[in-house]
Every structure is written in C-alpha cells, then in structure tokens.
Short mmCIF file of C-alpha atoms and ligand atoms in Angstrom, two decimals:
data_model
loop_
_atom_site.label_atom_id
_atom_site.label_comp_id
_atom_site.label_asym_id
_atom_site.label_seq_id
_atom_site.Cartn_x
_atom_site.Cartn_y
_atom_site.Cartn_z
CA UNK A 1 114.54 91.50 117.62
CA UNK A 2 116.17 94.46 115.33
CA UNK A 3 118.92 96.20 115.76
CA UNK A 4 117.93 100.06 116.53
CA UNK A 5 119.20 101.09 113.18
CA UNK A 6 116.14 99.39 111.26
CA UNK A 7 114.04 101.40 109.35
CA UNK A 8 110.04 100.78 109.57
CA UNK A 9 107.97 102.43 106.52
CA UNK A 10 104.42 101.32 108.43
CA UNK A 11 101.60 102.38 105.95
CA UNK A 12 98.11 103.20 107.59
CA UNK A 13 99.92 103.55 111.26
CA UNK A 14 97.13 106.18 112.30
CA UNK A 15 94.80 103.15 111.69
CA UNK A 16 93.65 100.59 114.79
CA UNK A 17 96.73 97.84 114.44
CA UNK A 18 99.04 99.90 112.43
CA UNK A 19 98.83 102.43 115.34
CA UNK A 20 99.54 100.13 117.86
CA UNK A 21 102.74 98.17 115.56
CA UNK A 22 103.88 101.87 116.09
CA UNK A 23 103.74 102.08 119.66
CA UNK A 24 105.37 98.92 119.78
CA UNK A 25 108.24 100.10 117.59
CA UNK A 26 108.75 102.79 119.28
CA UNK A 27 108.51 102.08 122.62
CA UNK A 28 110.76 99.18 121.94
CA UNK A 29 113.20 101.13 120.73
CA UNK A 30 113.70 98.73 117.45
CA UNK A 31 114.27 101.38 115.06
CA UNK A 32 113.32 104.39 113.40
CA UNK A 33 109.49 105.12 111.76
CA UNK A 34 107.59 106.29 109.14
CA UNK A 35 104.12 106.30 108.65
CA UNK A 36 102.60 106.86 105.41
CA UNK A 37 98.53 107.08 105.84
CA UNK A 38 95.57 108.91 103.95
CA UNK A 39 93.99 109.52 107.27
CA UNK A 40 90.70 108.50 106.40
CA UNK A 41 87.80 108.41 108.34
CA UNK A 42 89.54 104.91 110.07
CA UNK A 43 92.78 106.98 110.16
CA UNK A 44 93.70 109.63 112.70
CA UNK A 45 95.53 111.97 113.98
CA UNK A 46 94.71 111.83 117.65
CA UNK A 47 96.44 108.26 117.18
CA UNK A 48 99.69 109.60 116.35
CA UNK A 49 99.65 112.61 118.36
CA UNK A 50 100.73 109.90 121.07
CA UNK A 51 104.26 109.79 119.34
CA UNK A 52 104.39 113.08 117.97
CA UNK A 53 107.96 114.97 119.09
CA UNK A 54 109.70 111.39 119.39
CA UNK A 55 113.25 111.51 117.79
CA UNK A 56 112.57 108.31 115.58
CA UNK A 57 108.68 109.22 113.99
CA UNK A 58 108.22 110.59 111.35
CA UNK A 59 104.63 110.89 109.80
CA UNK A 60 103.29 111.92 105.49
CA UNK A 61 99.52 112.10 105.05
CA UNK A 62 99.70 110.67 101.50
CA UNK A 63 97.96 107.16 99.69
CA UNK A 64 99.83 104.27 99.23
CA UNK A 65 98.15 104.46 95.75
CA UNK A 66 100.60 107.34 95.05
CA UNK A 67 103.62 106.37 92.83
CA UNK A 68 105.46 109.50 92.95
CA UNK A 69 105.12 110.11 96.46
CA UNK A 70 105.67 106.28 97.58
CA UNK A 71 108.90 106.46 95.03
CA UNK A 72 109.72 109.45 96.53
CA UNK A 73 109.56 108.27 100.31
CA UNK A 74 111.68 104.92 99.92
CA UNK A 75 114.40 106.78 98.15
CA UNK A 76 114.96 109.11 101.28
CA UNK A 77 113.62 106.93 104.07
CA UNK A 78 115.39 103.93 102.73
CA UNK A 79 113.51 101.32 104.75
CA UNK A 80 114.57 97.85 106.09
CA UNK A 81 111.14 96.54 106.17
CA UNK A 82 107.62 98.21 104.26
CA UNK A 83 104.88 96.63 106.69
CA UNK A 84 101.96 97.54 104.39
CA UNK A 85 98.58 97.79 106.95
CA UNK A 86 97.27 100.43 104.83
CA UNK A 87 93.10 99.50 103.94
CA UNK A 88 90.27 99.59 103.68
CA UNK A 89 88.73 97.29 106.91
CA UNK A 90 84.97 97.06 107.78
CA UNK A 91 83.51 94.04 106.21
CA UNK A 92 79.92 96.57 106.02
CA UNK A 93 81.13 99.35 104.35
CA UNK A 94 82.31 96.49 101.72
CA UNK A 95 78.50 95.54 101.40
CA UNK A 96 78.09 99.62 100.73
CA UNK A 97 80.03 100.17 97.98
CA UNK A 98 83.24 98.13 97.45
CA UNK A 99 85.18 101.13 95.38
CA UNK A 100 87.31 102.26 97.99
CA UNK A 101 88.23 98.82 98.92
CA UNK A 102 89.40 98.10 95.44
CA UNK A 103 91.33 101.81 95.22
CA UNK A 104 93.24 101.23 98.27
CA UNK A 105 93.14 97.43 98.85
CA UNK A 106 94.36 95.95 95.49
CA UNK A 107 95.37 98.80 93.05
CA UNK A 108 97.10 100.72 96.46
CA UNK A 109 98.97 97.78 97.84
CA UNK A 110 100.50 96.99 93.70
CA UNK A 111 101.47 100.29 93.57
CA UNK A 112 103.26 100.19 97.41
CA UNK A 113 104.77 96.98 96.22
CA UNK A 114 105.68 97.59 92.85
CA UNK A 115 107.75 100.95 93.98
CA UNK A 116 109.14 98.55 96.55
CA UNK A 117 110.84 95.77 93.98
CA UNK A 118 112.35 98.98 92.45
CA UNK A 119 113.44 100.17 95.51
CA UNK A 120 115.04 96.47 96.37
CA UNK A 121 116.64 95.64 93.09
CA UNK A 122 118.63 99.14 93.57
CA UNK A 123 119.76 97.60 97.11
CA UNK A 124 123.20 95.58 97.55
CA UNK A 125 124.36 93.51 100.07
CA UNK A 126 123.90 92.86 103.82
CA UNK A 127 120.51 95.89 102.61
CA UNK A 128 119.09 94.23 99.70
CA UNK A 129 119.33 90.75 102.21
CA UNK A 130 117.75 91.67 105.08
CA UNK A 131 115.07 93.90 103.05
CA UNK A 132 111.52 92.65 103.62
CA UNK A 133 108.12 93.39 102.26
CA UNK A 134 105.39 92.52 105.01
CA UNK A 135 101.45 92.58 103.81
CA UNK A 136 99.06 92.39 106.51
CA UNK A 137 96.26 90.70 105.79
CA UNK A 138 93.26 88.59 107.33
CA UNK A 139 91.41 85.30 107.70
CA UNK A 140 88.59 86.37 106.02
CA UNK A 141 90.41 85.17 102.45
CA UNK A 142 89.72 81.50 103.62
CA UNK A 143 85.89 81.84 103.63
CA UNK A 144 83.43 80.67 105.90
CA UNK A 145 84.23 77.46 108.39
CA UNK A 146 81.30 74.89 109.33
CA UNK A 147 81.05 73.61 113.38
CA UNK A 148 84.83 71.98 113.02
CA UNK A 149 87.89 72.64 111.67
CA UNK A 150 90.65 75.25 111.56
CA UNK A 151 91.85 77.64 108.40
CA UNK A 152 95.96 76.78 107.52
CA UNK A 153 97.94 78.22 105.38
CA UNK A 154 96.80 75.11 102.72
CA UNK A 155 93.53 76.17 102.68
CA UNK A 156 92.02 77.24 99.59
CA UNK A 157 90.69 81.05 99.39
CA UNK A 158 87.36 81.23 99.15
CA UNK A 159 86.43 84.94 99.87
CA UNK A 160 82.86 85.58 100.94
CA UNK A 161 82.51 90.11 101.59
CA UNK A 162 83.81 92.37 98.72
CA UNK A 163 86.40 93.18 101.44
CA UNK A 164 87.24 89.81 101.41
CA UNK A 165 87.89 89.63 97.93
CA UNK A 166 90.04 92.49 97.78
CA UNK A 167 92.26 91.36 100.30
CA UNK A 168 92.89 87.86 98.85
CA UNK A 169 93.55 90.10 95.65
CA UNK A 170 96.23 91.59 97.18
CA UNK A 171 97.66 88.88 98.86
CA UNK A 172 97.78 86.90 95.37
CA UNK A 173 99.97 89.75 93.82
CA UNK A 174 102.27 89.64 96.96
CA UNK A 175 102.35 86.03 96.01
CA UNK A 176 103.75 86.40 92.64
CA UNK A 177 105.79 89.26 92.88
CA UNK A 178 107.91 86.96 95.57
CA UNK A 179 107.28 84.07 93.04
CA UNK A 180 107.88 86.08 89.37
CA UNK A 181 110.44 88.77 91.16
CA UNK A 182 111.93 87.09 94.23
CA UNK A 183 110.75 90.51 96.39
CA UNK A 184 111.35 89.49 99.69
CA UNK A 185 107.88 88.97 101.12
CA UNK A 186 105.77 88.17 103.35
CA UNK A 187 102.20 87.74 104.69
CA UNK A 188 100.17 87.55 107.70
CA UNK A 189 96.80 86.46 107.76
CA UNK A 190 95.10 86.62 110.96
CA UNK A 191 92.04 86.35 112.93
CA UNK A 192 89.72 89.47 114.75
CA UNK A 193 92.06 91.67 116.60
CA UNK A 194 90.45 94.27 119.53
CA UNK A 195 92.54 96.12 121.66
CA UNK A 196 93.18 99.87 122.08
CA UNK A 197 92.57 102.26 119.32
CA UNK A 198 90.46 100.11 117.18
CA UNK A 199 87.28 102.65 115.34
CA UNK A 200 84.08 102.41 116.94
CA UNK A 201 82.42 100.99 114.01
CA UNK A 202 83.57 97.47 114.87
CA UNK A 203 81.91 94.88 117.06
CA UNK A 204 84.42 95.06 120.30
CA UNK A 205 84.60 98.98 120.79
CA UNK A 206 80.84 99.88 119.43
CA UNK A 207 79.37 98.01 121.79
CA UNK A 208 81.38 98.97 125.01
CA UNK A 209 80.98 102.39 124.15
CA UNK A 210 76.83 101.53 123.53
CA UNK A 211 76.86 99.89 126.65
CA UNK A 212 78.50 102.44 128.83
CA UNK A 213 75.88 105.22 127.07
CA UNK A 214 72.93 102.18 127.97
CA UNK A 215 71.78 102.36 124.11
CA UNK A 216 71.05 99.78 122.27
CA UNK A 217 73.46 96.97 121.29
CA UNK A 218 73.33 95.58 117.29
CA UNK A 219 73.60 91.46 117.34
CA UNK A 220 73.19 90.61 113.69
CA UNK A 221 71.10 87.55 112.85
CA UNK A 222 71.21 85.11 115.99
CA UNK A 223 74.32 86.00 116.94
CA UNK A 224 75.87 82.78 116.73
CA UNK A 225 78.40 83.72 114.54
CA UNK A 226 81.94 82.76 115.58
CA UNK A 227 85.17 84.54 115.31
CA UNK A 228 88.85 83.92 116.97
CA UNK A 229 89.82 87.23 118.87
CA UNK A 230 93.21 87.97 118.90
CA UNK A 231 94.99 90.78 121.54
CA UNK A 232 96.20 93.32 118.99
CA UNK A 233 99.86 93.29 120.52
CA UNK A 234 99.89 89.75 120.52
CA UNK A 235 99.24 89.98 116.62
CA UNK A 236 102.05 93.18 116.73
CA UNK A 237 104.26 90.56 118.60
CA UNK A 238 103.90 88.23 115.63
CA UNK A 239 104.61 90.59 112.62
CA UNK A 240 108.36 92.05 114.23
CA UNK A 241 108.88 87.41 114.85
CA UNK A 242 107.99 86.85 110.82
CA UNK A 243 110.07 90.22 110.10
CA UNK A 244 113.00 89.29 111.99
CA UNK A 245 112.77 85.02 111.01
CA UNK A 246 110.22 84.72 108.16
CA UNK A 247 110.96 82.86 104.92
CA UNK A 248 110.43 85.36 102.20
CA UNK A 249 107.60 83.99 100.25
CA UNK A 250 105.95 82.58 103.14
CA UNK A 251 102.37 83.12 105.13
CA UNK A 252 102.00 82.76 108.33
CA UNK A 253 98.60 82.48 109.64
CA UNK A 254 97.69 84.01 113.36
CA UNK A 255 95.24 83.48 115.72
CA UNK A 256 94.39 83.80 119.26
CA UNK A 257 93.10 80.29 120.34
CA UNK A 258 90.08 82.14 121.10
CA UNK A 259 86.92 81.00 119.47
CA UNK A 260 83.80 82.54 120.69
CA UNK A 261 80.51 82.90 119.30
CA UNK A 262 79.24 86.79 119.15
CA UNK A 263 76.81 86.38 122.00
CA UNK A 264 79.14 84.65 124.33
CA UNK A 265 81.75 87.62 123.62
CA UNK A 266 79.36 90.55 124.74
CA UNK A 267 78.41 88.49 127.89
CA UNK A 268 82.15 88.07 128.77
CA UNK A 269 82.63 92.00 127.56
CA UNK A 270 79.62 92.89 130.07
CA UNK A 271 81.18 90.78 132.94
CA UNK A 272 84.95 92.88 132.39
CA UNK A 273 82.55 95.96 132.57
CA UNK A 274 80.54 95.08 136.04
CA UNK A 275 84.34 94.55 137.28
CA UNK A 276 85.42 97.80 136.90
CA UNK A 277 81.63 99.40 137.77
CA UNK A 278 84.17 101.33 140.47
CA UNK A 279 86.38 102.33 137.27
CA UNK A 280 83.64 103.75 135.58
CA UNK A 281 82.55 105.54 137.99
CA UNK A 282 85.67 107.39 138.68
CA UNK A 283 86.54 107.92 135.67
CA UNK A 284 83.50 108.68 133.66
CA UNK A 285 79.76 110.55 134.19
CA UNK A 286 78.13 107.01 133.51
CA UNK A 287 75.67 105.18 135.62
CA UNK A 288 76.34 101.43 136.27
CA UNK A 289 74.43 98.77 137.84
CA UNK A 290 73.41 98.52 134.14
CA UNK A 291 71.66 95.10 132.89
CA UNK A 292 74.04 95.31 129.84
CA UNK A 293 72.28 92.21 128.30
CA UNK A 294 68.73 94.08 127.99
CA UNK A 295 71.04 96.43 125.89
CA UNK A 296 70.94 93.54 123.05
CA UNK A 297 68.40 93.99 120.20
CA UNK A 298 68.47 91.14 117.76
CA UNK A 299 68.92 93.12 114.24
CA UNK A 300 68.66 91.65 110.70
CA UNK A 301 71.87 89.75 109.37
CA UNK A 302 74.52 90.96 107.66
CA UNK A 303 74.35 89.97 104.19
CA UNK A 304 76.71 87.44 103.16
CA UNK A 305 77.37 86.94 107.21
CA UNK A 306 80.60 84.08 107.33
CA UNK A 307 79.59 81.60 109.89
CA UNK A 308 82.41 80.78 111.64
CA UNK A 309 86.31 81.56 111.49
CA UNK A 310 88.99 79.67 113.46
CA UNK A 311 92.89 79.93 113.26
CA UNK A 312 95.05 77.36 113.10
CA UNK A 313 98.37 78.59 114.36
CA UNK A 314 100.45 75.74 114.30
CA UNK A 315 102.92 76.96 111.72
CA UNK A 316 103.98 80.20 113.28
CA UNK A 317 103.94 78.58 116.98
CA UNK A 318 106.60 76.16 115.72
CA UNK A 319 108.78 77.40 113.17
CA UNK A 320 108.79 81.66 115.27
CA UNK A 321 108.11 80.36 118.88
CA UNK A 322 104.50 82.95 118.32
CA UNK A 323 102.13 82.11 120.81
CA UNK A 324 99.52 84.54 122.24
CA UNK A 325 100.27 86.04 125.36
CA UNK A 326 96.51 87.70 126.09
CA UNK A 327 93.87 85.56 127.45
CA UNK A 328 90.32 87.08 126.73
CA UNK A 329 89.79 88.39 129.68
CA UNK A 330 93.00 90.00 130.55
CA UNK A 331 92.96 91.78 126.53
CA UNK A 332 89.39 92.71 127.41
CA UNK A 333 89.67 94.43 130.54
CA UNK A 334 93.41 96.23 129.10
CA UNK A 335 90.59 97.33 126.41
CA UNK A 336 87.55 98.36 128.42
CA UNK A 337 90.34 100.29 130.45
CA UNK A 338 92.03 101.92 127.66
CA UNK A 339 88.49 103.03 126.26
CA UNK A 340 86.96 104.11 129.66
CA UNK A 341 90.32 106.45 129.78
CA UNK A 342 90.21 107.36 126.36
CA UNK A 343 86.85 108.27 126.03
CA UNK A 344 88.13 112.06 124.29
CA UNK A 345 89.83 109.89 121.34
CA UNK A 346 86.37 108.18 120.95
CA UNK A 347 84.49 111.84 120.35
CA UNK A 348 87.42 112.96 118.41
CA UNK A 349 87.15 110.25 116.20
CA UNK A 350 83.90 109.35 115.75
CA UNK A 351 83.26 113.55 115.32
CA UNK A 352 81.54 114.30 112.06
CA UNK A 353 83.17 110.18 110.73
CA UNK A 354 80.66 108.58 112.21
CA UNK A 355 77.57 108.00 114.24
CA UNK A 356 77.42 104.37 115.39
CA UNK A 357 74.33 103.89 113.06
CA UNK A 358 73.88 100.24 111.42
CA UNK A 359 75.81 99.89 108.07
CA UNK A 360 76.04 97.47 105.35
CA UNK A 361 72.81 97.02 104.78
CA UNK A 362 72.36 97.74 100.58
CA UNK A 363 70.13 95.43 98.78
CA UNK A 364 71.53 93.18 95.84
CA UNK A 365 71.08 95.30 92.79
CA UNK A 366 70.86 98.71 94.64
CA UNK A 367 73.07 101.26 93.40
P1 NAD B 401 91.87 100.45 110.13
O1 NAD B 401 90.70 100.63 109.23
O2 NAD B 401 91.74 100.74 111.59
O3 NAD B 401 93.08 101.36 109.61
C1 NAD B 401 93.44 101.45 108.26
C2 NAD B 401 94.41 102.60 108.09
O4 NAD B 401 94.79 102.66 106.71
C3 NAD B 401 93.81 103.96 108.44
O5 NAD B 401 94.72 104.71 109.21
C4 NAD B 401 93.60 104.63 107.09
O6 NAD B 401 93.66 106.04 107.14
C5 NAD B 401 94.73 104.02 106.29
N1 NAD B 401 94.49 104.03 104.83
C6 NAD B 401 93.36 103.63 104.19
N2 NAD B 401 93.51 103.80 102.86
C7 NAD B 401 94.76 104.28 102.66
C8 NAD B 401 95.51 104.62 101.50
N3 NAD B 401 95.00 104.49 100.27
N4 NAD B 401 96.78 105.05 101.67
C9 NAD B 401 97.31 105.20 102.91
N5 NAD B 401 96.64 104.91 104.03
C10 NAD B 401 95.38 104.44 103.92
O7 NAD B 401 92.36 98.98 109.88
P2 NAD B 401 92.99 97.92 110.90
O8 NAD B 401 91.88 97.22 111.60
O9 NAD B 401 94.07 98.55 111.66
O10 NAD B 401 93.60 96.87 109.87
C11 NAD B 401 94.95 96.97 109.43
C12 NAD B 401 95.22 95.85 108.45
O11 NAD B 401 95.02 94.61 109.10
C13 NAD B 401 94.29 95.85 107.24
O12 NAD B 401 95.05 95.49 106.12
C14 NAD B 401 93.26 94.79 107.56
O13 NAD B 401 92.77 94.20 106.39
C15 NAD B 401 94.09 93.82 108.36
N6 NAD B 401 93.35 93.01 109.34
C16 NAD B 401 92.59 93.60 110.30
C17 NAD B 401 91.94 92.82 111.25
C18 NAD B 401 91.11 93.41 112.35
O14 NAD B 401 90.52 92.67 113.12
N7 NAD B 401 91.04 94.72 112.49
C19 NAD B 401 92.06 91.42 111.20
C20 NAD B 401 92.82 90.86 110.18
C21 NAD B 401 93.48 91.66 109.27
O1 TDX B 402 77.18 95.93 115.33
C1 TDX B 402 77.64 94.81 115.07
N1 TDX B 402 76.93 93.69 115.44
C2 TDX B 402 77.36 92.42 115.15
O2 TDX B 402 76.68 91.44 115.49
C3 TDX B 402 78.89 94.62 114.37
C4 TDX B 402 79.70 95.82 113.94
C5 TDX B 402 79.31 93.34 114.11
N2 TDX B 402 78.57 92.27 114.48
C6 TDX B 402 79.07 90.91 114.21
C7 TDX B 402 79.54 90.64 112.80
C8 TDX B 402 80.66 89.65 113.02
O3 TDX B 402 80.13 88.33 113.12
O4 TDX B 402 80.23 90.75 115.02
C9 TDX B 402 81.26 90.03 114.36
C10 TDX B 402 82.48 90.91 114.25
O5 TDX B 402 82.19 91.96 113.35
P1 TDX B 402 83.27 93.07 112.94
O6 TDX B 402 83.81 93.73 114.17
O7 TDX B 402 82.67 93.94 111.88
O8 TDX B 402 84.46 92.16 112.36
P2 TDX B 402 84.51 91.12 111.15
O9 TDX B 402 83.48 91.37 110.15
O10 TDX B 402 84.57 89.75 111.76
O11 TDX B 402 85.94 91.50 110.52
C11 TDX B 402 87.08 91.84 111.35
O12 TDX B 402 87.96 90.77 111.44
C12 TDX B 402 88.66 90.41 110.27
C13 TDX B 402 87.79 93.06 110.80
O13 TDX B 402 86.87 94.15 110.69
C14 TDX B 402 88.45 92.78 109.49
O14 TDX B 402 89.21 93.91 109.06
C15 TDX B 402 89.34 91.61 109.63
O15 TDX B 402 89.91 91.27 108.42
#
C-alpha cells in the first residue's frame, strides 16, 4: 500500500491487535514505527520484544492521556498516519469499575487527537494531504442485535457495557473534530477479533489455555450468545486499505462473515485442538484424549450480556476491495498453534496480571 517512507505512530502496539498491526508493518516493510503504550496489565513487553533491534521500531512507555509527551512525540516522529488502538478492552472489567475506561478511552483518545489537529494544521502540502487520523474502534457501539439483521454504518449507537459507552464516546469526538476541524479521520468499527497475542482474559485464548490445563471452562448464561469472529490480520489487512483509500470522515465497519453462537465456537475450538492432539504432545507436557466439552460449566451471566452482534461489511468490501481472507477454522488452528508455541508469553503475561478467575461480576449499586 505505502510507500516505505510512511511514518506509523501505533498507540497501544504492545496490546493484542495493535501488536499484531505492528508485525504487519514491519514485516511488510511499509514504513517506519512508533509505538506509544502505558503497558498495562493488557500491554506488554514480551509482545514487542519480537521487533526489538529492527531498524524501523521504535517504542515510549507513556499514556496517550499525556499532552506533553504526545506533543512532544509528533513533533520529532512526524507521523503520516496516528492509528490510535490505545484502550481499555474487556467488556468485564467495564462492569468492575468503568474509571480506567473513561481515563484512557474518552479523555486519552481527545487528548491523542487534539495534539494531532495541532500537529496537522502545522503540516503543508503533499504532508498535511496524505496525513490521517485512524481510531480503532468496535461493534459493540451499535448495541445488542435480535435473531436477524446486520449492524451498518447507519445504525444508530446504542451502547449496552460501560466499555461500550466509552468507545462510542470517543468515536463521537473523532466525528466532530473531522466535522468542526476537517482532521483527516477515520474509524473502524469491527467485530470480535482472536488471533495471536490476544490476553488470556478473553473468551478465545482463556479457554484454549483452560482446556489444554483440563480446568474448567466459564460459558456465561446459556451460552447462546452470538458474536462475528474476525482473524486479527484480516482486521490489520483492513485498517492499512482505509489508511491508504479511506474518505476522511468516514467509518468503515468490519466483520468476518462469521457468526457463531458461544457454544458452537468452543466445540469448533475443541475440534482444531483434537487435530493437533500430536502438536500438543510434542510441543507441550499436556495430556490429550481430553473430553474438552465436560470442561464446560454453565456460570451466571454477564450482566448487561448483548445478545447477538453481526457485521455487515458491505461498505468496505465495495468501495476498499476488504474481504476476509481467514475462514474459522484456518484462524483457529494459526491460533491454537501460535498459543501451543507460545505458551512462555502466556506465563509471562498472565504473571502477577492475572489469574484466569471470573470477572465482572459487581452488583448494581456496589461500590
Ligand atoms: P488490548 O487490551 O489487548 O490492548 C490495549 C493496549 O492499549 C495495551 O497494550 C495497553 O497497554 C494500551 N493502553 C491502555 N491504556 C493506555 C493509555 N492510556 N495510553 C497508552 N496505551 C494504553 O486491546 P485490543 O484487543 O488489542 O484492542 C485494540 C483496540 O481495538 C481497542 O481500541 C479496542 O476497543 C478495539 N477493538 C477490539 C476488539 C477485540 O476483539 N479485541 C474488537 C473491536 C475493537
Ligand atoms: O469466560 C468467558 N465466558 C464467556 O462465556 C468469557 C471471557 C466470555 N464469555 C462470553 C461473553 C461473550 O458473549 O464470550 C463472548 C466473548 O466474550 P469476550 O471475549 O469478553 O468478548 P466481547 O465481550 O464480545 O468483546 C470483544 O469484542 C468486541 C472485545 O473484548 C472487545 O474489546 C471488542 O470491542
């Protein structure tokens, strides 16, 4: 897509999809990096020790929230594009206390934004043109689906999770500062990525690594919940197309075609793992021959628990040529690989971050 002299400012890139746009970047030797990230606990440094020594990374442990240092960065990086994946993620730590979420999520991404129309209006020509602003941001803005229909980019937001709610703040101001300031930007919302380096504390890598240990497996409520899961370089894929041929002011929604209720997900999850029982076993102390489904214990809901999500990707598929490359089962078993191979990353992140236990679980009115 870019020309190698591009310049990528990629905020939380020692995150799960930010860390992977990286490797993308990189390895596709479209320009030079730097990754601005708090490292915390969703952020680390065994990520980007994978690029560490290359010619074109650079990384600052610093908060997006940080004027100075943000003002500081884009005056000596002097980026082409600010792809802004920086936030707060899990829906359940949301349910646990939402302060974070607004910290980094809304007053963060102004702040990261606001530097950045300083930073453009100082830009001329061919520079100030092909400048961009990306925010990454999710489905989860739309609400909850019933049994039919897709989310476009005309539905109405109708956030459910404090998460939720902080995202679609964010993407409002990205809105206006295009609309009130003519920034050049743009936004992504997409569906439920999985893929390599995503924190255990999510659905996708908590239970393969629960399964592989034979402990128990969390399915909140009946597990009928649906979501649309999208190969994380397949969503990478799509942010450098809206980057390179995005209309500043646009959204683009993304999604993997891939609607699957939670249940039906593990089973397919637990077939990709009896597939590579031989895998396992060469690479790892674990038994197999496992009965992964006895694993599941039905646990209570989450509170607030969307129903169903679904993607329409119509608008990206036409107007960028975007269309997911991953089927489920090839993304799954390039994940259960990665993890089976990667099970040191796992301890060193999860180390004194995080113990698998159930979150999310605070009562209305608890403080
Ligand atoms: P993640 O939790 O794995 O990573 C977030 C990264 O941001 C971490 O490296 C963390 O250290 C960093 N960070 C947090 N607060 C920061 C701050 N104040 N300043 C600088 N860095 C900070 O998240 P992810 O799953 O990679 O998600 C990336 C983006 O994509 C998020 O904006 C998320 O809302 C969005 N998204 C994620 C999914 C998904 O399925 N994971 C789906 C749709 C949208
Ligand atoms: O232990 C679990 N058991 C379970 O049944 C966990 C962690 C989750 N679930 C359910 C809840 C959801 O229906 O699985 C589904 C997926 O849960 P998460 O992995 O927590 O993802 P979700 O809440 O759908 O949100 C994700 O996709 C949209 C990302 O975390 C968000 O950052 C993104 O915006």
């Amino acid at each position: 897509m870019a020309p190698p002299d591009n310049r990528f400012l990629i905020t939380g890139g020692a995150g799960f999809i930010g860390g992977n746009f990286v490797a993308k970047v990189l390895d596709e030797n479209l320009g030079k990096v730097l990754v601005l990230d708090k490292l915390t606990y969703a952020g680390h440094r065994a990520t980007l020790r994978d690029w560490e020594g290359r010619e074109a990374y650079q990384f600052v442990e610093g908060d997006i929230g940080d004027r100075g240092l943000v003002h500081r960065l884009l005056k000596e990086f002097k980026p082409t594009y600010v792809i802004n994946f920086a936030a707060e993620s899990h829906v359940d730590r949301s349910i646990e206390s939402a302060d974070d979420f607004i910290s980094t999520n809304i007053d963060g991404t102004y702040v990261l934004m606001d530097e950045s129309l300083s930073y453009w209006q100082d830009l001329s020509g061919r520079r100030a043109q092909s400048f961009r602003f990306h925010h990454v941001s999710t489905d989860e803005v739309y609400g909850s689906l019933g049994a039919t229909g897709y989310f476009s980019e005309q539905t109405p937001y109708a956030p459910n999770s404090p998460y939720a709610a902080s995202k679609a703040s964010s993407d409002h101001l990205v809105r206006a500062y295009h609309h009130t300031h003519k920034l050049p930007t743009t936004i992504t919302n997409c569906s439920n990525n999985y893929g390599p380096y995503q924190f255990p504390e999510k659905l996708i890598p908590l239970v393969l690594l629960n399964a592989l240990e034979g402990k128990p497996i969390p399915v909140y409520g009946d597990g009928m919940n649906v979501r649309d899961w999208l190969y994380v370089m397949d969503h990478c894929e799509a942010i450098l197309r809206v980057l390179a041929h995005g209309e500043p002011g646009e959204t683009y929604n993304i999604g993997g075609h891939c609607e699957m209720t939670n249940l039906d997900l593990l089973h397919t999850l637990f077939q990709c793992l009896e597939e590579r029982s031989a895998f396992i076993e060469k690479h790892t102390n674990y038994k197999t021959g496992i009965d992964y489904s006895s694993l599941i214990e039905f646990v209570p809901d989450r509170p607030g628990h969307d129903r169903r999500y679904a993607i329409d990707a119509g608008k990206i598929q036409r107007e960028l040529g975007w269309t997911p490359q991953e089927s489920l089962r090839t993304g799954l078993d390039k994940t259960v690989v990665w993890y089976i191979t990667h099970l040191d990353w796992c301890r060193e992140v999860l180390a004194d971050n995080y113990d698998r236990r159930r979150l999310g679980l605070r009562k209305a009115g608890s403080p």
